[in-house]
PDB file of C-alpha atoms in Angstrom:
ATOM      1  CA  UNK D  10       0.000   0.000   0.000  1.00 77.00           C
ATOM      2  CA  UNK D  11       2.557   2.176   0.940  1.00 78.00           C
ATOM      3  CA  UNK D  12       4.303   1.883  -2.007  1.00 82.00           C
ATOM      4  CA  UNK D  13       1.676   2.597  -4.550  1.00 88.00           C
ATOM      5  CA  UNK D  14       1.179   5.613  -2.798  1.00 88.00           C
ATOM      6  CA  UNK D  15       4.728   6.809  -3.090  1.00 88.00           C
ATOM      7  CA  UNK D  16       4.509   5.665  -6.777  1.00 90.00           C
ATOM      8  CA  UNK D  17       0.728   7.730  -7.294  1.00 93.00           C
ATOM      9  CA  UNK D  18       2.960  10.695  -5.335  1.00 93.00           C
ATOM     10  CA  UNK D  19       5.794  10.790  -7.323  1.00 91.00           C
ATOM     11  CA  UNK D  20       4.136  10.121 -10.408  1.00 94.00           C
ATOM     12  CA  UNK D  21       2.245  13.077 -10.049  1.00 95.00           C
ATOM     13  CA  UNK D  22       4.918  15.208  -8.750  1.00 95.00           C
ATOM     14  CA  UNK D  23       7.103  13.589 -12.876  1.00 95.00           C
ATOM     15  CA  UNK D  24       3.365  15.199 -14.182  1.00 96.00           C
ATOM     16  CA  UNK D  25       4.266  18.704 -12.570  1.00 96.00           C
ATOM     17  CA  UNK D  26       7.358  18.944 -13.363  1.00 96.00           C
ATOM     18  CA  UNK D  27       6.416  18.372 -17.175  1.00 96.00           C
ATOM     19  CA  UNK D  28       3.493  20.876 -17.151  1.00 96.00           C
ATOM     20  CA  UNK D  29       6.362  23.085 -15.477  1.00 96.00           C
ATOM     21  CA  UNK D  30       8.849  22.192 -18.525  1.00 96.00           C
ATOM     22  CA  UNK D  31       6.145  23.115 -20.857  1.00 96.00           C
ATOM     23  CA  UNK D  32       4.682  26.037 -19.698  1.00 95.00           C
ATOM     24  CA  UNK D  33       8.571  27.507 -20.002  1.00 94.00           C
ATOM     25  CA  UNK D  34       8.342  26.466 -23.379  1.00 95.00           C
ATOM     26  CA  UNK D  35       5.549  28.111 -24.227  1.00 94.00           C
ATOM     27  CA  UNK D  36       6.867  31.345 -22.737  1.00 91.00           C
ATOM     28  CA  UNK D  37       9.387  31.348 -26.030  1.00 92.00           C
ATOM     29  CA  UNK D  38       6.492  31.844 -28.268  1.00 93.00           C
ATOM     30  CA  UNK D  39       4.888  35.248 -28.369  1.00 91.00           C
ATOM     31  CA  UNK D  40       1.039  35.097 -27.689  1.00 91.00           C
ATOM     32  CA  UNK D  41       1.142  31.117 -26.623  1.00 92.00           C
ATOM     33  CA  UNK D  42       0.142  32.287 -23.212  1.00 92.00           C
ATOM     34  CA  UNK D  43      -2.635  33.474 -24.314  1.00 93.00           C
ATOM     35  CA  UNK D  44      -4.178  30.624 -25.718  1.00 93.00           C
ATOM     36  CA  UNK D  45      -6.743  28.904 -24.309  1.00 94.00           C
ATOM     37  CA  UNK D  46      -4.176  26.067 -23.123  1.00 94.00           C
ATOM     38  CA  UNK D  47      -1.863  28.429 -22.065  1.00 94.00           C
ATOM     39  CA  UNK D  48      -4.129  30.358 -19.639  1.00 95.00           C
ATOM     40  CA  UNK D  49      -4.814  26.515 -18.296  1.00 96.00           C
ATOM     41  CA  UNK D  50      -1.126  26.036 -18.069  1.00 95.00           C
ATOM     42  CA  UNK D  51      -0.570  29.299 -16.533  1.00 95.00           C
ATOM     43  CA  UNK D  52      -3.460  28.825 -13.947  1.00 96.00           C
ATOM     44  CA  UNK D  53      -1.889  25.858 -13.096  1.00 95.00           C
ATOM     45  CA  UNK D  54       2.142  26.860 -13.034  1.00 96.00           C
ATOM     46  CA  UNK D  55       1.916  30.185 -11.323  1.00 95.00           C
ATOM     47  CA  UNK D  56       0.920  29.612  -7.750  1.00 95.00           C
ATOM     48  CA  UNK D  57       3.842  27.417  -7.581  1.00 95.00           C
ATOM     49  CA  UNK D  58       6.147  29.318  -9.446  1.00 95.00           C
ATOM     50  CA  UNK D  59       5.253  32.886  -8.130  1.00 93.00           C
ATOM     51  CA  UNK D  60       6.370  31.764  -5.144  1.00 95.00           C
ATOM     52  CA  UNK D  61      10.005  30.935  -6.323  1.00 95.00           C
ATOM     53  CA  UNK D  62       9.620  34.711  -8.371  1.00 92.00           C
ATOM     54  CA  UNK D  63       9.293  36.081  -5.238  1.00 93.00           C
ATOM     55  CA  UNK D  64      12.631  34.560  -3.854  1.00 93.00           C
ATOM     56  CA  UNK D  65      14.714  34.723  -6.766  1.00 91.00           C
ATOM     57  CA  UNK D  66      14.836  37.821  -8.451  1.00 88.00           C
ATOM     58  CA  UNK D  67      15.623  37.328 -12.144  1.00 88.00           C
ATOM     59  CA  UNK D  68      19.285  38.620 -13.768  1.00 89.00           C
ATOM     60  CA  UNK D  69      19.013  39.568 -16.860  1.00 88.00           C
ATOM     61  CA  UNK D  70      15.703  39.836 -17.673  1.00 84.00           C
ATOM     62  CA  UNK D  71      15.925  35.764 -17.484  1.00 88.00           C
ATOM     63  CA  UNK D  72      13.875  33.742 -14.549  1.00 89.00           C
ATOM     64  CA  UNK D  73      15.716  31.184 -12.619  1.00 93.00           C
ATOM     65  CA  UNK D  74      12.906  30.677 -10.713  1.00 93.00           C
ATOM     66  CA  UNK D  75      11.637  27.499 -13.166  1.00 94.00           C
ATOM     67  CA  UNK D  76      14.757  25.876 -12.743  1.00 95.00           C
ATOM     68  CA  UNK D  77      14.979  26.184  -9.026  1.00 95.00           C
ATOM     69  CA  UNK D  78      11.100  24.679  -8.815  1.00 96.00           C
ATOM     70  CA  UNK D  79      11.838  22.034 -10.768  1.00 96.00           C
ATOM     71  CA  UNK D  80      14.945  21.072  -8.574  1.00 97.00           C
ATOM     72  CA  UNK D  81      12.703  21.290  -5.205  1.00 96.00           C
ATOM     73  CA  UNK D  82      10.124  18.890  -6.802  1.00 96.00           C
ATOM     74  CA  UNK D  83      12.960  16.454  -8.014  1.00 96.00           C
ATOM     75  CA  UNK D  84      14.250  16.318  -4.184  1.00 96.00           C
ATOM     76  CA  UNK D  85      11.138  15.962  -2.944  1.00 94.00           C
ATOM     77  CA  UNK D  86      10.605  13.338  -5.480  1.00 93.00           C
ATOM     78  CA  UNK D  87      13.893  11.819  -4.052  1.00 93.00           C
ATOM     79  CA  UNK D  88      12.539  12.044  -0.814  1.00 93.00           C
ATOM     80  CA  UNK D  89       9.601  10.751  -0.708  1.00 91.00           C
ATOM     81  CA  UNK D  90      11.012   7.853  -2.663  1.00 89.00           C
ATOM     82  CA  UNK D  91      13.577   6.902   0.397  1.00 92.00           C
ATOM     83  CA  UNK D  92      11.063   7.470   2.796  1.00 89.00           C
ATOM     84  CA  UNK D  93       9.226   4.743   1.202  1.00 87.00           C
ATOM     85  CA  UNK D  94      11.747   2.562   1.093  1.00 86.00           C
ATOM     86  CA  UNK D  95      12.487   2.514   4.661  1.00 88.00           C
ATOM     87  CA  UNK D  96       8.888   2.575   5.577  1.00 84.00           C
ATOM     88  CA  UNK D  97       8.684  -0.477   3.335  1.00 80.00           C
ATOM     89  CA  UNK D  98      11.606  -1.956   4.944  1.00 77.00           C
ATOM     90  CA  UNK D  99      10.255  -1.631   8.530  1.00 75.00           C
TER      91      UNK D  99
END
């Protein structure tokens, strides 16, 4: 049980990051935003995000703040994955 739920968890957390890896994709194309999908994506991306906008100021003109959200959900991917190991373990 325990480990489906890490593996529903961290599958969903893979489908986050990838919404996250588009959505910075889409930023590269003038007006993609503003389609309907990218208004979904943005609804979506932004809560998360603004909070790492908030942190990191950009240099440049250029946002770090994708790259650092992506690297918090990978270690709490990485996490979550060794606490269900040694919850399976016990």
């Amino acid at each position: 049980m325990i480990s489906f739920l890490v593996m529903v968890v961290g599958s969903l957390l893979d489908l986050y990051t990838m919404v996250i890896v588009v959505w910075c994709i889409l930023t590269w194309f003038p007006g993609a935003l503003n389609s309907t999908f990218g208004q979904w994506l943005t609804k979506l991306v932004e809560p998360y995000l603004g909070f790492f906008e908030r942190l990191i100021p950009s240099i440049g003109g250029v946002s770090f703040a994708p790259v650092v959200a992506v690297l918090v959900l990978w270690l709490a991917q990485s996490g979550l994955r060794f606490l269900g190991q040694l919850l399976v373990a016990m």
